[in-house]
Amino acid sequence: MTEQMQSIHDDIAFMKAMAQEGRRAPPLGGAILMTSGLIWAVTSLAAWAVMARVLALPMYWASLVWLVGMAAFFIALVLLIRRHQGKPGHGAVNNRVMRVVWSAGGWSIFVFILALAAASWTLHTVVFTVLIAPFVLTAYGVGWIVAGCFNDGRWMKWVGVASFLTAILLGFLAGSNAELLVYTAALLLLMALPGYLLLRQEPSTTV
């Protein structure tokens, strides 16, 4: 009986250690966040260059570049998701939460853009499109704050706060060429750079 009790105790200790290890798994998804920030920053800068006449392209390219960016983003997303599925810690609680939060944030941005497109079609105006950038930064802020709570990363929470403040700033700059420049900088500093920092923490073969 003593040996059986000891065996049960060892099993419980092992499962507890595994649970603790899973809870503390390094956060994954840094490559996706970094790539997303880079793709959309380049897209935003290209749109600004067209609107500011830095690039000698027809004005409709200022809208077309966003479609190109979306295609590049989805291709990169599919490839990176496959890469992450084999990473240690993929099933840890913190990483499952991060996937849900960032996925929900991405879908909320997509639906918001569709809603603005519908409003623009109904009211025959594109004035609402200036709200896209502030909303994107707001969604990023939520994602970073939740990620920080589940990964004990205080710096992530501060990135979230900075995203909220930048969203307000973009509201003041709405409709100006400066809005796209600030948006480009925000994508680099509040998405691509933090994503890179997370990428450096990812394990290669062990948690």
Coordinates of C-alpha atoms in Angstrom, one line a residue:
M1 CA 0.0 0.0 0.0
T2 CA 2.8 2.3 0.9
E3 CA 4.4 1.8 -2.6
Q4 CA 1.0 2.5 -4.2
M5 CA 0.6 5.7 -2.3
Q6 CA 4.1 6.8 -3.2
S7 CA 3.4 6.0 -6.8
I8 CA 0.2 8.1 -6.8
H9 CA 2.0 10.9 -5.0
D10 CA 4.8 10.8 -7.7
D11 CA 2.2 10.9 -10.5
I12 CA 0.4 13.9 -8.9
A13 CA 3.7 15.7 -8.5
F14 CA 4.6 14.9 -12.1
M15 CA 1.2 16.2 -13.4
K16 CA 1.5 19.3 -11.3
A17 CA 5.0 20.0 -12.7
M18 CA 3.7 19.5 -16.2
A19 CA 0.8 21.9 -15.5
Q20 CA 3.2 24.5 -14.1
E21 CA 5.5 24.1 -17.1
G22 CA 2.6 24.5 -19.5
R23 CA 1.3 27.6 -17.8
R24 CA 4.8 29.2 -17.9
A25 CA 5.4 28.2 -21.6
P26 CA 7.1 31.0 -23.5
P27 CA 4.6 33.0 -25.5
L28 CA 4.4 32.0 -29.2
G29 CA 3.1 34.1 -32.1
G30 CA 5.8 36.6 -32.2
A31 CA 6.6 35.9 -35.8
I32 CA 3.0 36.5 -36.8
L33 CA 2.8 39.8 -34.9
M34 CA 6.1 41.0 -36.3
T35 CA 5.2 40.0 -39.8
S36 CA 1.8 41.6 -39.5
G37 CA 3.3 44.8 -38.3
L38 CA 5.9 44.9 -41.1
I39 CA 3.4 44.1 -43.9
W40 CA 0.9 46.7 -42.8
A41 CA 3.5 49.3 -42.1
V42 CA 4.9 49.0 -45.6
T43 CA 1.4 49.1 -47.0
S44 CA 0.6 52.2 -45.0
L45 CA 3.8 53.9 -46.1
A46 CA 3.0 53.0 -49.7
A47 CA -0.5 54.5 -49.4
W48 CA 1.0 57.7 -47.9
A49 CA 3.6 57.9 -50.7
V50 CA 0.8 57.7 -53.4
M51 CA -1.4 60.3 -51.7
A52 CA 1.5 62.6 -51.1
R53 CA 2.6 62.3 -54.7
V54 CA 6.0 60.8 -53.7
L55 CA 5.2 57.9 -56.0
A56 CA 4.0 58.8 -59.5
L57 CA 1.1 56.5 -59.5
P58 CA -2.6 57.0 -60.1
M59 CA -4.5 57.9 -56.9
Y60 CA -6.5 54.7 -56.9
W61 CA -3.3 52.9 -56.0
A62 CA -3.7 54.5 -52.5
S63 CA -6.6 52.0 -52.0
L64 CA -5.2 49.2 -54.1
V65 CA -2.1 48.8 -52.1
W66 CA -4.3 47.8 -49.1
L67 CA -5.6 44.9 -51.1
V68 CA -2.1 43.9 -52.0
G69 CA -1.1 44.1 -48.3
M70 CA -4.1 41.9 -47.4
A71 CA -3.1 39.2 -49.8
A72 CA 0.5 39.3 -48.5
F73 CA -0.7 39.1 -44.9
F74 CA -3.0 36.1 -45.4
I75 CA -0.3 34.2 -47.3
A76 CA 2.2 34.9 -44.5
L77 CA -0.4 34.0 -41.9
V78 CA -1.1 30.6 -43.3
L79 CA 2.6 29.8 -43.5
L80 CA 3.4 31.0 -40.0
I81 CA 0.4 29.2 -38.4
R82 CA 1.8 25.9 -39.8
R83 CA 5.2 26.7 -38.4
H84 CA 3.8 27.4 -34.9
Q85 CA 1.8 24.2 -34.6
G86 CA 5.0 22.2 -34.1
K87 CA 6.4 24.5 -31.5
P88 CA 6.8 23.4 -27.8
G89 CA 4.3 25.1 -25.6
H90 CA 1.7 25.4 -28.4
G91 CA -1.0 23.9 -26.2
A92 CA -0.1 25.9 -23.0
V93 CA -2.9 27.9 -21.5
N94 CA -1.2 31.3 -22.1
N95 CA -0.6 30.5 -25.8
R96 CA -4.2 29.2 -26.3
V97 CA -5.5 32.5 -24.8
M98 CA -3.2 34.5 -27.0
R99 CA -4.4 32.8 -30.1
V100 CA -8.0 33.4 -29.3
V101 CA -7.4 37.0 -28.4
W102 CA -5.4 37.9 -31.4
S103 CA -7.7 35.9 -33.7
A104 CA -10.7 37.7 -32.3
G105 CA -9.0 41.0 -32.7
G106 CA -8.2 40.3 -36.3
W107 CA -11.7 39.3 -37.1
S108 CA -13.1 42.4 -35.3
I109 CA -10.9 44.6 -37.5
F110 CA -12.1 42.8 -40.6
V111 CA -15.7 43.1 -39.7
F112 CA -15.3 46.7 -38.7
I113 CA -13.8 47.5 -42.1
L114 CA -16.8 45.7 -43.8
A115 CA -19.2 47.7 -41.7
L116 CA -17.5 51.0 -42.7
A117 CA -17.6 49.9 -46.3
A118 CA -21.3 49.3 -46.0
A119 CA -21.9 52.7 -44.3
S120 CA -19.8 54.4 -47.1
W121 CA -21.9 52.6 -49.7
T122 CA -25.2 53.6 -48.1
L123 CA -24.3 57.2 -47.3
H124 CA -22.1 57.8 -50.5
T125 CA -19.1 59.0 -48.5
V126 CA -15.7 57.6 -47.6
V127 CA -15.2 59.8 -44.6
F128 CA -15.6 56.9 -42.3
T129 CA -12.5 55.2 -43.5
V130 CA -10.4 57.6 -41.4
L131 CA -11.6 55.6 -38.4
I132 CA -9.9 52.3 -39.5
A133 CA -6.5 53.2 -38.1
P134 CA -7.7 54.3 -34.7
F135 CA -9.8 51.1 -34.4
V136 CA -6.9 48.9 -35.4
L137 CA -4.7 50.4 -32.7
T138 CA -7.6 50.0 -30.2
A139 CA -7.8 46.3 -31.1
Y140 CA -4.1 46.0 -30.7
G141 CA -4.3 47.6 -27.3
V142 CA -6.8 45.0 -26.1
G143 CA -4.7 42.2 -27.5
W144 CA -1.5 43.4 -25.8
I145 CA -3.1 44.0 -22.4
V146 CA -4.7 40.5 -22.3
A147 CA -1.4 38.9 -23.5
G148 CA 0.4 40.7 -20.8
C149 CA -2.0 39.5 -18.1
F150 CA -1.6 35.8 -19.2
N151 CA 2.2 35.9 -19.7
D152 CA 3.2 38.0 -16.7
G153 CA 4.6 40.6 -19.1
R154 CA 4.2 44.1 -17.8
W155 CA 5.9 45.5 -20.8
M156 CA 3.1 44.1 -23.0
K157 CA 0.5 46.0 -20.9
W158 CA 2.4 49.2 -21.5
V159 CA 2.4 48.4 -25.3
G160 CA -1.3 48.1 -25.0
V161 CA -1.6 51.5 -23.2
A162 CA 0.6 53.1 -25.8
S163 CA -1.7 51.6 -28.5
F164 CA -4.7 53.2 -26.9
L165 CA -3.0 56.6 -26.7
T166 CA -1.9 56.3 -30.3
A167 CA -5.5 55.5 -31.4
I168 CA -6.6 58.8 -29.8
L169 CA -3.8 60.7 -31.5
L170 CA -4.8 59.2 -34.9
G171 CA -8.3 60.5 -34.2
F172 CA -6.9 64.0 -34.0
L173 CA -5.0 63.4 -37.2
A174 CA -7.9 61.9 -39.1
G175 CA -8.0 62.7 -42.8
S176 CA -4.4 64.1 -43.0
N177 CA -1.4 62.7 -44.6
A178 CA 0.3 62.7 -41.2
E179 CA -2.2 60.1 -40.1
L180 CA -0.7 57.5 -42.3
L181 CA 2.8 58.3 -41.3
V182 CA 2.0 58.1 -37.6
Y183 CA 0.1 54.9 -38.3
T184 CA 3.1 53.5 -40.1
A185 CA 5.3 54.3 -37.1
A186 CA 2.8 52.8 -34.7
L187 CA 2.7 49.5 -36.7
L188 CA 6.4 49.3 -36.4
L189 CA 6.8 50.2 -32.8
L190 CA 3.6 48.7 -31.3
M191 CA 3.3 45.5 -33.4
A192 CA 6.4 44.6 -35.4
L193 CA 9.0 45.4 -32.6
P194 CA 7.1 43.7 -29.7
G195 CA 6.5 40.8 -32.0
Y196 CA 10.2 40.6 -32.6
L197 CA 10.9 40.6 -28.9
L198 CA 8.4 37.8 -28.4
L199 CA 10.0 35.9 -31.3
R200 CA 13.4 36.0 -29.5
Q201 CA 11.8 34.3 -26.5
E202 CA 10.4 31.4 -28.5
P203 CA 11.9 27.9 -27.8
S204 CA 13.4 25.9 -30.6
T205 CA 12.9 22.4 -29.4
T206 CA 12.2 22.5 -25.7
V207 CA 9.8 24.6 -23.5

